CSV table of C-alpha atoms in Angstrom, one decimal:
chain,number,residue,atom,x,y,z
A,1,UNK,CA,30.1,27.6,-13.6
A,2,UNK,CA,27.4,26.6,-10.8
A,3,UNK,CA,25.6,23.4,-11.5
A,4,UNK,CA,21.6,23.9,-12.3
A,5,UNK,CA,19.2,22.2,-9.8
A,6,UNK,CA,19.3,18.6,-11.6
A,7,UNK,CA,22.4,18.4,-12.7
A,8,UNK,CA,22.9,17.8,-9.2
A,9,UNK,CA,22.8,13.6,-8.5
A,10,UNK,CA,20.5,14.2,-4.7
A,11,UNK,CA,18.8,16.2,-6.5
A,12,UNK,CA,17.9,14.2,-9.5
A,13,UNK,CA,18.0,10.9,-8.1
A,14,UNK,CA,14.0,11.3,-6.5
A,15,UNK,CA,13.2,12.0,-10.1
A,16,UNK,CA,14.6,9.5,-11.8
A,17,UNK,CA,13.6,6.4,-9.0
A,18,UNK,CA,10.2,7.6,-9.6
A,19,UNK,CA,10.3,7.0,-13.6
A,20,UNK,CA,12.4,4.2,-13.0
A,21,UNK,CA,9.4,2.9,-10.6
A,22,UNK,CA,6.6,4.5,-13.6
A,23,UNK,CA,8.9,3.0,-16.5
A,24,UNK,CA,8.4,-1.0,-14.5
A,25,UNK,CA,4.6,-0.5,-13.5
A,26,UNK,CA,3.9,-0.1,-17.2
A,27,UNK,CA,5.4,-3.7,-18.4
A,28,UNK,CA,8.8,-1.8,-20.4
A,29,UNK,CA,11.1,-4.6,-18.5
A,30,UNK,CA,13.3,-4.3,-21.0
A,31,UNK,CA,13.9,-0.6,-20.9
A,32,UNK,CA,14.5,-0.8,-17.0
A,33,UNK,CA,17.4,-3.6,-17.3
A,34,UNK,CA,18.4,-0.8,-20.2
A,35,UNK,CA,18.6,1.9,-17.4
A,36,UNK,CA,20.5,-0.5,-14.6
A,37,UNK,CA,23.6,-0.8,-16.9
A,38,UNK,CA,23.8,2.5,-18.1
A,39,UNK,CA,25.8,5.5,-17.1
A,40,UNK,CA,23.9,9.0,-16.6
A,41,UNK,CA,24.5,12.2,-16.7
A,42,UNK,CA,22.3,15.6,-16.6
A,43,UNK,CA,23.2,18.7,-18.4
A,44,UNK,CA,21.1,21.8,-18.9
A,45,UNK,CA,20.8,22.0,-22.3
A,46,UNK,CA,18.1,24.9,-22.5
A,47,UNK,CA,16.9,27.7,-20.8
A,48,UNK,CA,14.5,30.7,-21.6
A,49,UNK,CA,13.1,33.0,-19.4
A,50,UNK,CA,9.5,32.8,-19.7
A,51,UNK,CA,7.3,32.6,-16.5
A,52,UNK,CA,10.5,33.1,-14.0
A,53,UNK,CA,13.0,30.9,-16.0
A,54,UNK,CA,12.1,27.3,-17.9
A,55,UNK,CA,14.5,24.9,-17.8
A,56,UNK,CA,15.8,22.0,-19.9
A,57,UNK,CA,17.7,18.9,-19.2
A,58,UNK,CA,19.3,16.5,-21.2
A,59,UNK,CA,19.7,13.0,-19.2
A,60,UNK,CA,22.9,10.9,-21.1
A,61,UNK,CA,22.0,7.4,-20.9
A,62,UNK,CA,25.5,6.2,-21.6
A,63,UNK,CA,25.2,2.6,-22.8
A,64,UNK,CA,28.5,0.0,-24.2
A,65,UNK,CA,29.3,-0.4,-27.3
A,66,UNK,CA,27.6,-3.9,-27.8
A,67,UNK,CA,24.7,-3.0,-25.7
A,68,UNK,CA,24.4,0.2,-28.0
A,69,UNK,CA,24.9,-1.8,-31.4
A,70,UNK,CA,22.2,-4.2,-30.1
A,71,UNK,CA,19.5,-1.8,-31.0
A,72,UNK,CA,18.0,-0.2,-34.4
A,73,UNK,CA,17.5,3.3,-34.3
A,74,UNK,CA,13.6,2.9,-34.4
A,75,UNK,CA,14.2,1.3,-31.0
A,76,UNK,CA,16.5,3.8,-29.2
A,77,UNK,CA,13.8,6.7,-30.2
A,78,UNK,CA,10.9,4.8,-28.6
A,79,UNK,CA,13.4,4.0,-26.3
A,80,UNK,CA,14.2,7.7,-25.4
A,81,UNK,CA,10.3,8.7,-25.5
A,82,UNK,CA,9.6,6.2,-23.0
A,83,UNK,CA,12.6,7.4,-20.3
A,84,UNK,CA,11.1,10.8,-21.9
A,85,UNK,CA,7.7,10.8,-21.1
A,86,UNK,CA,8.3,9.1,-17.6
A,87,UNK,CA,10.9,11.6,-16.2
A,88,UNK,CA,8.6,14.4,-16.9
A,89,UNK,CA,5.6,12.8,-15.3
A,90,UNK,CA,7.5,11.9,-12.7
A,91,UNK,CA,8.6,16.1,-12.1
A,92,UNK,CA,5.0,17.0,-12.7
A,93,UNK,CA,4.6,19.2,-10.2
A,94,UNK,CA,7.8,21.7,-11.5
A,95,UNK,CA,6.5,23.2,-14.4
A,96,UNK,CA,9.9,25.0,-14.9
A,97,UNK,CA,11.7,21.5,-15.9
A,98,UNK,CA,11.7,19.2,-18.5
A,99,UNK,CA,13.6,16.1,-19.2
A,100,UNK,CA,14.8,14.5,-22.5
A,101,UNK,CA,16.3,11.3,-22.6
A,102,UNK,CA,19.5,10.8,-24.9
A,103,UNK,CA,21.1,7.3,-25.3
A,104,UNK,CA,24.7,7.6,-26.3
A,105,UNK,CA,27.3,5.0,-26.9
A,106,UNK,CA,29.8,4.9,-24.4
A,107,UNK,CA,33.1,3.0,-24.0
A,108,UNK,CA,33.1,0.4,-21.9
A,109,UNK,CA,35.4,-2.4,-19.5
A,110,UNK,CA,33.3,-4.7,-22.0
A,111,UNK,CA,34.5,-3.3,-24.8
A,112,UNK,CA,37.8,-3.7,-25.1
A,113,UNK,CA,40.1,-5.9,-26.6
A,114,UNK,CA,42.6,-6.8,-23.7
A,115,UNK,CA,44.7,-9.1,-26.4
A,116,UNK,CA,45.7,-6.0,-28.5
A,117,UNK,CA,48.7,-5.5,-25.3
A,118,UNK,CA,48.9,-9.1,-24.7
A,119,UNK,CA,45.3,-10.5,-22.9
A,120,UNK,CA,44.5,-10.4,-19.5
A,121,UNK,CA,48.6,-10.8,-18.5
A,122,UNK,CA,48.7,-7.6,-20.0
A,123,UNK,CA,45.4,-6.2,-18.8
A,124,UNK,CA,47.3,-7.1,-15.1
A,125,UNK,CA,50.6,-5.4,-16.3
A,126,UNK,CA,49.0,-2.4,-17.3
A,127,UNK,CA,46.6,-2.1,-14.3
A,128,UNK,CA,50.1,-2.4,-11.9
A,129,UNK,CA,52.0,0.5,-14.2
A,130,UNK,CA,48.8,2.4,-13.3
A,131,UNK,CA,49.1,1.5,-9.7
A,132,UNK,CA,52.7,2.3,-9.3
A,133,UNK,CA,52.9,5.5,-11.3
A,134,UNK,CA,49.9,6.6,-8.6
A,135,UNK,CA,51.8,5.7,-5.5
A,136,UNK,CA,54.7,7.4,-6.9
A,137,UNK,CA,52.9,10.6,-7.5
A,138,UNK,CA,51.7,10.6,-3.9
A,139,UNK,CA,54.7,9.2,-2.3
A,140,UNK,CA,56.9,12.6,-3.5
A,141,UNK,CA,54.5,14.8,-3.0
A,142,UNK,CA,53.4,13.9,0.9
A,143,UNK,CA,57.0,13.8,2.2
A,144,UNK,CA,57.9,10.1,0.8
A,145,UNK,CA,60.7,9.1,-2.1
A,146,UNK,CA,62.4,12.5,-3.5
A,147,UNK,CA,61.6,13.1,-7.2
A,148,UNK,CA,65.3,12.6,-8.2
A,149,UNK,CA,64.9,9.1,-7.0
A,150,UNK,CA,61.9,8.3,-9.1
A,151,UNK,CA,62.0,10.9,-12.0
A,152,UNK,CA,63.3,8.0,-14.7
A,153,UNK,CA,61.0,5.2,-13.4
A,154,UNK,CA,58.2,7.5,-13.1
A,155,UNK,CA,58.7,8.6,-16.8
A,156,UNK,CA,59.7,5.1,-18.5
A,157,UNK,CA,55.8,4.1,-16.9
A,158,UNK,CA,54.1,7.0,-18.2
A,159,UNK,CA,55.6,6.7,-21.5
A,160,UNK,CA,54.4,2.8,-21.6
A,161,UNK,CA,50.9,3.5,-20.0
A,162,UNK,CA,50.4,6.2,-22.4
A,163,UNK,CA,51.5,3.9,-25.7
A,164,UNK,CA,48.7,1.4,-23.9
A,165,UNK,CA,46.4,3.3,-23.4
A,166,UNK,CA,45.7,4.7,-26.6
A,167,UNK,CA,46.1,1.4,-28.3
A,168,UNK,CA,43.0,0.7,-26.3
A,169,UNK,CA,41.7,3.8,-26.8
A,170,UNK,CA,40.5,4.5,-23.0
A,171,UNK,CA,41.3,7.5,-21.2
A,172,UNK,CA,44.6,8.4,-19.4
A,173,UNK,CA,43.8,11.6,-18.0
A,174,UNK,CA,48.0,12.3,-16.4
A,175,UNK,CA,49.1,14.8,-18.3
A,176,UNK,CA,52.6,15.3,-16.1
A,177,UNK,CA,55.4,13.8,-18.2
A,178,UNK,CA,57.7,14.6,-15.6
A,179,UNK,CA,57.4,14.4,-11.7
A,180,UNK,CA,59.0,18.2,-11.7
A,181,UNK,CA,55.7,19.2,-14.0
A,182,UNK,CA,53.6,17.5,-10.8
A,183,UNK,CA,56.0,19.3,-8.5
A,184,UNK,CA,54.7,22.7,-9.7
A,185,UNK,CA,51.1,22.2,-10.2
A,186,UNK,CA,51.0,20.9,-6.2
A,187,UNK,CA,53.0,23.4,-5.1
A,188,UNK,CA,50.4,25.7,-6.9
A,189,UNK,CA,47.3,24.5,-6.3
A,190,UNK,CA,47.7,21.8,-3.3
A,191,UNK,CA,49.5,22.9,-0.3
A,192,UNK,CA,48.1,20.2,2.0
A,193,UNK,CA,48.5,16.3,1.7
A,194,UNK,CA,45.1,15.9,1.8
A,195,UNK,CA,44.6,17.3,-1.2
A,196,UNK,CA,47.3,16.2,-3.1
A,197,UNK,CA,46.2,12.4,-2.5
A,198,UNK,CA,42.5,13.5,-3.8
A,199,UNK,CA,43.7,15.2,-6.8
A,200,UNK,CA,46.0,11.7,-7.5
A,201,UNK,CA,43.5,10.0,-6.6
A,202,UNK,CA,40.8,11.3,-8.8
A,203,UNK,CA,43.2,11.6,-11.9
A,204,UNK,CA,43.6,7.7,-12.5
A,205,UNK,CA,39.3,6.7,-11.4
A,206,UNK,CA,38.5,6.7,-15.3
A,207,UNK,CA,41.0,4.9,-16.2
A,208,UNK,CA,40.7,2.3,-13.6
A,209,UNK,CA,36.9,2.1,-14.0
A,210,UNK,CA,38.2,-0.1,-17.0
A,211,UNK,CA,39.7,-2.3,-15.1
A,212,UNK,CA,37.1,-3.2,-12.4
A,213,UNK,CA,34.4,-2.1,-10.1
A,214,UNK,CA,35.4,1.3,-9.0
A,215,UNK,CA,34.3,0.8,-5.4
A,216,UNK,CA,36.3,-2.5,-5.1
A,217,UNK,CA,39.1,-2.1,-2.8
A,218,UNK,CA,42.4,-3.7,-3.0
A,219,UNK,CA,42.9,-6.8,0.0
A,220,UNK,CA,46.1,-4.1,0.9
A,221,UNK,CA,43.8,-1.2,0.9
A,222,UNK,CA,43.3,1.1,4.1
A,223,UNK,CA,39.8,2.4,4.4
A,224,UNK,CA,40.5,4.5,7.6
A,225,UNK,CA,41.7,8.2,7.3
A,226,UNK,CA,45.6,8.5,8.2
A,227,UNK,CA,44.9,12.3,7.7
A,228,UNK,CA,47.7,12.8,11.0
A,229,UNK,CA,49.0,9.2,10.8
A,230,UNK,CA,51.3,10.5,7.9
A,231,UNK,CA,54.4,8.8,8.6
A,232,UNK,CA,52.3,5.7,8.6
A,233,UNK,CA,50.5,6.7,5.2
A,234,UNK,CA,53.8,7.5,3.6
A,235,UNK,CA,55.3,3.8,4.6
A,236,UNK,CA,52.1,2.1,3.6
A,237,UNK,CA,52.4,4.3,0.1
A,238,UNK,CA,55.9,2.3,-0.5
A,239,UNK,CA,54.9,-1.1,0.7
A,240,UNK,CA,52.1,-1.1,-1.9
A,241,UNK,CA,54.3,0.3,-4.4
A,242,UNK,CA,57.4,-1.9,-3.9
A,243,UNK,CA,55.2,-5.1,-2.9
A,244,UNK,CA,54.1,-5.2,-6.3
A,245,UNK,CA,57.8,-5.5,-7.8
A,246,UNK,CA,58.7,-7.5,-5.3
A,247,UNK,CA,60.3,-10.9,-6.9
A,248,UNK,CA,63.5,-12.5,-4.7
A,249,UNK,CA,64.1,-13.3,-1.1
A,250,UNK,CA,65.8,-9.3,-0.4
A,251,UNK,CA,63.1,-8.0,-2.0
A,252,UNK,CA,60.2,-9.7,0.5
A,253,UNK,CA,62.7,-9.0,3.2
A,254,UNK,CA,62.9,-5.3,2.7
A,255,UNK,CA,58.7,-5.1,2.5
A,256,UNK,CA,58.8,-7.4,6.0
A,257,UNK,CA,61.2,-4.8,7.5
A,258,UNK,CA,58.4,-1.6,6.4
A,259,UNK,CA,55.4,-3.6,7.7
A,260,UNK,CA,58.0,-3.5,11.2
A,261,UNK,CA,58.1,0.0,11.0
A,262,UNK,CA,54.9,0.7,10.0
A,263,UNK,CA,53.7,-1.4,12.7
A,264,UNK,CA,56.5,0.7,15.1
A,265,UNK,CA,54.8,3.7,14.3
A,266,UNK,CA,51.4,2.6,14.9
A,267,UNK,CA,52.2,1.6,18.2
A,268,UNK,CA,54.0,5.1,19.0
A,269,UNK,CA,51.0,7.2,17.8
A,270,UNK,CA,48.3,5.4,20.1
A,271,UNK,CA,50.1,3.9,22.9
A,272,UNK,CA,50.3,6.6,26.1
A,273,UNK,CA,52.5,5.2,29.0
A,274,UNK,CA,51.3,7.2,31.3
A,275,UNK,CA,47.4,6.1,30.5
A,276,UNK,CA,48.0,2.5,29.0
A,277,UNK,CA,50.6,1.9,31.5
A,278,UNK,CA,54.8,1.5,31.5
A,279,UNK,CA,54.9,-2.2,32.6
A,280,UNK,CA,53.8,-5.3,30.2
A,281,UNK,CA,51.4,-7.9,32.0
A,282,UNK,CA,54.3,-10.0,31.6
A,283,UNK,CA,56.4,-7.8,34.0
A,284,UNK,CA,58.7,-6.4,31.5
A,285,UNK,CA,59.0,-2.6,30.9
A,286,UNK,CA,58.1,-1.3,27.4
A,287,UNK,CA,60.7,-0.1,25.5
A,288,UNK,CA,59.8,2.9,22.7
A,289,UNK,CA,60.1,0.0,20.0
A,290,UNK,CA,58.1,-2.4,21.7
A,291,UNK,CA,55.4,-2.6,19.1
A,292,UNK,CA,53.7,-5.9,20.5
A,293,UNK,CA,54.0,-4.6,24.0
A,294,UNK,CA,52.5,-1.3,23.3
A,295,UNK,CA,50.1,-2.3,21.2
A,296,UNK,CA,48.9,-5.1,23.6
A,297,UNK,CA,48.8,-2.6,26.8
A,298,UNK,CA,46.7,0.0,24.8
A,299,UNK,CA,44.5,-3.0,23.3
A,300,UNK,CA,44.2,-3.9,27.0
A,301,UNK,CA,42.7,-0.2,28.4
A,302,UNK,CA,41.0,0.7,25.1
A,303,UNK,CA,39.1,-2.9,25.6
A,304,UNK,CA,38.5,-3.4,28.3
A,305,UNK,CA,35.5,-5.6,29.7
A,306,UNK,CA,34.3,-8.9,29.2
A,307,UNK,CA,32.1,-7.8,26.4
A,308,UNK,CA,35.5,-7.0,24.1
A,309,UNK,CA,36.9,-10.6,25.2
A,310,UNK,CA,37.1,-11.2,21.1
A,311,UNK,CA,38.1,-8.0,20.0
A,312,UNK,CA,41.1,-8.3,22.3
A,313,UNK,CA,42.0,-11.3,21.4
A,314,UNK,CA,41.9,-10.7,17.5
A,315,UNK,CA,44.1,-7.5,17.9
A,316,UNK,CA,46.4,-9.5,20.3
A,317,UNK,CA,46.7,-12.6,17.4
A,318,UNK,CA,47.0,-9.6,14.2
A,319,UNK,CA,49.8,-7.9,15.9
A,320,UNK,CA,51.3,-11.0,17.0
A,321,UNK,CA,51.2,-12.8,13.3
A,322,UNK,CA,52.1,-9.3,11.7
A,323,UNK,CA,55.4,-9.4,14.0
A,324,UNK,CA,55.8,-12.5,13.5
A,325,UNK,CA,56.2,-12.9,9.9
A,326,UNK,CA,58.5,-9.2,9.8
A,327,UNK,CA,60.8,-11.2,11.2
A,328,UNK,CA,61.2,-14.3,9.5
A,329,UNK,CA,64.5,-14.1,7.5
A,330,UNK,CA,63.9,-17.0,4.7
A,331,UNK,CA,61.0,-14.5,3.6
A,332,UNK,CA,58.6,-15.9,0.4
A,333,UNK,CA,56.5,-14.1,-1.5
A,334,UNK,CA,53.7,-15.8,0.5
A,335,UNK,CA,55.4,-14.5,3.7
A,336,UNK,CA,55.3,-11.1,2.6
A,337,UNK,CA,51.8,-11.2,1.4
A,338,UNK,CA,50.5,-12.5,4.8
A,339,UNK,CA,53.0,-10.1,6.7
A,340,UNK,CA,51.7,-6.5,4.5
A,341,UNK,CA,47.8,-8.2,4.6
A,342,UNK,CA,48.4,-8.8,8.5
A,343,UNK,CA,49.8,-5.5,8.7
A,344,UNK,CA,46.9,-3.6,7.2
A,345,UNK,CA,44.3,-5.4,9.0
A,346,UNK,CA,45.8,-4.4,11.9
A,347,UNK,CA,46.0,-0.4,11.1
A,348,UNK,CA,42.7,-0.9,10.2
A,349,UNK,CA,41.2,-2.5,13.4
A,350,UNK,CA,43.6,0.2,15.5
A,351,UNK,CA,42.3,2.9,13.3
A,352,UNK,CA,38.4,1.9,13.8
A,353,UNK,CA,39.0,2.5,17.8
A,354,UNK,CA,40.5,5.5,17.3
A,355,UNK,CA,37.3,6.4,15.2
A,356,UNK,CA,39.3,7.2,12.2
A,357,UNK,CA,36.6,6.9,10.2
C-alpha cells in the first residue's frame, strides 16, 4: 500500500520543525525535551471524501517506559493537545490535513534489565551472537563460507539469541531457523549481493537499536561501497566474524594471514602496471603479490603533487604497519587488532580515491 503524503518523513519533517519551533516560543520547555527523546511515527488514520479528500494523521510519540510512567494521564492529554494544536497550526495552509498527537509507551535500550542474561558481560555476549549470526547470513549468501560449513553454528546461535531475546522481551526479527530456509527466500527474492546484504542488514537494526546508537559504527567497520570489490567484502565479512572468536596465538595468526589477503586483493583491484608503472622507486619489479609495492606505485600516480605530500605519506605508513603486523608470527590479540584496524583504514582511505562513496 502507497504511503499518504505525511507519512512520508521529507514530507513531514517541515511540519513538525515548525511546531517544534511554535511548541518552544510558547514557554512548554518541557514538552520540547519530551519530543527530542521520543520516537515518531505518522499513520493515516482517517480519511473521508468531503471537499476532494480530508485527511487524518496520527503522529506516535513513542516515549520509554520510565519516561512514559513519569507522567499522570491528566498530563499526557494536555500533553497531546499541546503537540496537537501546534502541528495543525503549523499545516494551516492544507485544509485537507489534520494532525493528532498520540503518546505511546515504547520499549526502550533504557528499559531493560541486562542482569536477567548475566549484566553487561552478557549484554556484550549477546550483542556478538547477533554480530556473528549476521556475518554468517551474508558470508553464504555473497559467495563466502558454504552453508554446510556453518549450518550447526549458525543454528546453536539462533537458538540462544532467540531464548535471550525473549527473556528481554526485545525484538528478534530472524525468522530462518536454518541457513537452507535463508537459502530459499534469497534465491527467491534477492538475486544480487547487494540486496542480500540490505535485507541482512535491515533484519537485525531493531534489535541492535538496543544495544547502541544505531548510526555508531564499529572501529572495524567499512563505510565505502565494495559493491565490485566483492572478494574484498567477502574476506572482510570473515575477519569480523572470526576476529571476534578469536582467543590463542593460531587463531590471531589466521586473522593476520586474511588482513594479507585482503590487503593482496586491494592492491590487484587498483594497481594498473601499465598506468602506475611495472618498476618500484626502489628499482625492483612488482611482482602480482607485491601488495606494498603496488599499492605505494598507485598511491604515487593517484597523488601526485606537493599538495598530497601527507596523504601519501599516511597511505605509504597504513599499508606499511598493515603489512607489517600480517606478518609477525608471535601474533597477540593486540597484534591482530592493530593488524584488521590498520587493514580497514587502509581499504577505507584507497576506497575514498576511488570515490567509492
Amino acid at each position: 500500500m502507497a504511503q499518504q503524503y505525511y507519512e512520508i518523513e521529507s514530507n513531514f519533517t517541515p511540519i513538525f520543525s515548525l511546531a517544534s519551533a511554535l511548541i518552544k516560543a510558547k514557554g512548554y520547555n518541557e514538552v520540547c525535551q519530551l519530543l527530542s527523546n521520543a520516537k515518531l511515527s505518522v499513520i493515516n488514520t482517517e480519511y473521508d471524501n468531503w471537499n476532494g479528500g480530508t485527511y487524518g494523521y496520527t503522529v506516535y510519540i513513542g516515549l520509554s517506559v520510565n519516561h512514559y510512567s513519569s507522567y499522570t494521564s491528566t498530563d499526557i492529554n494536555n500533553i497531546e493537545k499541546i503537540i496537537s494544536n501546534a502541528l495543525n497550526e503549523a499545516n494551516k495552509r492544507d485544509n485537507n490535513c489534520y494532525f493528532y498527537a498520540q503518546i505511546t509507551p515504547s520499549l526502550s535500550k533504557d528499559d531493560i534489565d541486562w542482569e536477567i542474561i548475566g549484566g553487561l558481560n552478557g549484554k556484550a555476549k549477546l550483542k556478538q551472537n547477533i554480530e556473528t549470526i549476521k556475518d554468517i547470513m551474508v558470508s553464504v549468501s555473497t559467495g563466502g563460507n558454504r552453508i554446510q560449513e556453518e549450518e550447526a553454528r549458525y543454528k546453536n546461535l539462533h537458538n540462544q539469541i532467540q531464548i535471550d531475546c525473549k527473556k528481554l522481551n526485545i525484538p528478534y526479527n530472524n525468522i530462518f531457523t536454518s541457513l537452507w530456509d535463508w537459502y530459499g527466500k534469497w534465491k527467491a527474492d534477492f538475486p544480487t549481493y547487494q540486496e542480500r546484504r540490505i535485507f541482512v542488514k535491515d533484519l537485525f537494526e531493531q534489535t541492535f537499536a538496543y544495544f547502541e546508537e544505531p548510526d555508531k559504527q564499529e572501529v572495524t567497520d567499512t563505510f565505502v561501497e565494495l559493491d565490485n570489490w566483492e572478494k574484498i567484502e567477502r574476506t572482510i565479512t570473515k575477519i569480523k566474524m572470526d576476529s571476534r572468536s578469536a582467543i590463542n596465538e593460531e587463531d590471531f595468526q589466521t586473522i593476520g594471514l586474511l588482513c594479507r589477503d585482503v590487503i593482496i586483493s586491494l592492491a590487484q583491484a587498483v594497481y594498473n602496471p601499465i598506468i602506475h608503472g611495472d618498476m618500484h622507486e626502489d628499482g625492483t619489479k612488482i611482482g602480482n603479490a607485491d601488495a606494498v609495492r603496488m599499492i605505494g606505485n598507485y598511491v604515487n600516480y593517484t597523488l601526485s603533487g606537493n599538495n598530497n605530500k601527507e596523504l601519501k605519506a599516511y597511505a605509504k605508513a597504513t599499508n606499511a604497519l598493515a603489512n607489517q603486523l600480517t606478518h609477525k608470527r608471535t601474533a597477540t590479540k593486540k597484534d591482530m587488532l592493530l593488524a584488521v584496524s590498520s587493514t580497514i583504514a587502509l581499504i577505507n582511505f584507497i576506497g575514498i580515491i576511488e570515490g567509492k562513496l
